[in-house]
């Protein structure tokens, strides 16, 4: 089979540019999540990723809502038939 050198050069250049773009594109979850692990007794930080960035709480808000809902049900201030306006 015969390949022209110009055609081969374009194919190599195309493949290299594709892999360069692929390698330089950040993964979507790099700046999305934050975590921190602190020893409660010593206060030493064992692990932190994006700990100083401002993030919007999603699941934590839902968990707190459920916690307060179940607490109100335990205190008998609401029951399973109570309706809420959302």
Short mmCIF file of C-alpha atoms in Angstrom, two decimals:
data_model
loop_
_atom_site.label_atom_id
_atom_site.label_comp_id
_atom_site.label_asym_id
_atom_site.label_seq_id
_atom_site.Cartn_x
_atom_site.Cartn_y
_atom_site.Cartn_z
CA UNK A 1 0.00 0.00 0.00
CA UNK A 2 1.16 3.46 -0.79
CA UNK A 3 0.72 6.41 1.59
CA UNK A 4 1.82 9.84 0.56
CA UNK A 5 4.08 11.57 3.08
CA UNK A 6 1.83 14.64 3.17
CA UNK A 7 -1.27 12.56 3.93
CA UNK A 8 0.60 10.67 6.64
CA UNK A 9 1.85 13.91 8.18
CA UNK A 10 -1.70 15.28 8.35
CA UNK A 11 -2.95 12.11 10.01
CA UNK A 12 -0.18 12.19 12.59
CA UNK A 13 -0.78 15.89 13.23
CA UNK A 14 -4.51 15.28 13.61
CA UNK A 15 -3.96 12.44 16.10
CA UNK A 16 -1.44 14.41 18.12
CA UNK A 17 -3.68 17.47 18.30
CA UNK A 18 -6.61 15.28 19.38
CA UNK A 19 -4.59 13.75 22.22
CA UNK A 20 -3.21 17.14 23.23
CA UNK A 21 -6.71 18.58 23.55
CA UNK A 22 -7.83 15.46 25.41
CA UNK A 23 -4.94 15.70 27.88
CA UNK A 24 -5.28 19.44 28.51
CA UNK A 25 -9.04 19.44 29.04
CA UNK A 26 -9.74 19.33 32.79
CA UNK A 27 -11.96 16.62 34.12
CA UNK A 28 -15.40 18.06 34.99
CA UNK A 29 -15.24 16.99 38.63
CA UNK A 30 -11.92 18.68 39.46
CA UNK A 31 -13.42 22.00 40.57
CA UNK A 32 -16.84 20.71 41.39
CA UNK A 33 -16.38 18.97 44.71
CA UNK A 34 -14.71 19.88 47.96
CA UNK A 35 -13.65 17.75 50.91
CA UNK A 36 -11.83 18.16 54.19
CA UNK A 37 -10.91 15.67 56.93
CA UNK A 38 -9.98 17.12 60.33
CA UNK A 39 -8.95 15.25 63.47
CA UNK A 40 -11.52 16.34 66.06
CA UNK A 41 -9.11 16.02 68.99
CA UNK A 42 -5.98 17.65 67.63
CA UNK A 43 -7.55 19.88 64.97
CA UNK A 44 -4.98 18.63 62.44
CA UNK A 45 -6.11 18.65 58.80
CA UNK A 46 -5.41 15.25 57.27
CA UNK A 47 -6.88 15.85 53.81
CA UNK A 48 -8.35 18.80 51.93
CA UNK A 49 -9.42 19.39 48.33
CA UNK A 50 -10.96 22.74 47.35
CA UNK A 51 -11.64 23.38 51.04
CA UNK A 52 -11.57 27.18 50.67
CA UNK A 53 -13.84 27.43 47.63
CA UNK A 54 -17.47 28.46 47.92
CA UNK A 55 -19.78 25.62 46.91
CA UNK A 56 -23.54 25.38 46.94
CA UNK A 57 -24.91 22.75 49.31
CA UNK A 58 -27.17 20.24 47.63
CA UNK A 59 -27.51 16.96 49.44
CA UNK A 60 -26.62 18.45 52.82
CA UNK A 61 -29.61 20.78 52.60
CA UNK A 62 -31.90 17.87 51.79
CA UNK A 63 -30.55 15.86 54.73
CA UNK A 64 -31.05 18.77 57.12
CA UNK A 65 -34.62 19.21 55.88
CA UNK A 66 -35.34 15.53 56.54
CA UNK A 67 -33.70 15.74 59.96
CA UNK A 68 -35.89 18.69 60.97
CA UNK A 69 -38.96 17.00 59.52
CA UNK A 70 -38.39 13.80 61.51
CA UNK A 71 -37.63 15.85 64.63
CA UNK A 72 -40.96 17.66 64.27
CA UNK A 73 -42.72 14.32 63.79
CA UNK A 74 -41.13 13.00 67.00
CA UNK A 75 -42.37 16.09 68.85
CA UNK A 76 -45.85 15.46 67.36
CA UNK A 77 -46.05 18.97 65.88
CA UNK A 78 -46.65 17.50 62.42
CA UNK A 79 -47.75 14.10 61.13
CA UNK A 80 -47.71 12.14 57.87
CA UNK A 81 -50.83 13.98 56.64
CA UNK A 82 -49.51 17.51 57.19
CA UNK A 83 -49.36 19.47 53.93
CA UNK A 84 -46.68 22.03 53.14
CA UNK A 85 -46.74 24.78 50.56
CA UNK A 86 -43.62 24.63 48.42
#
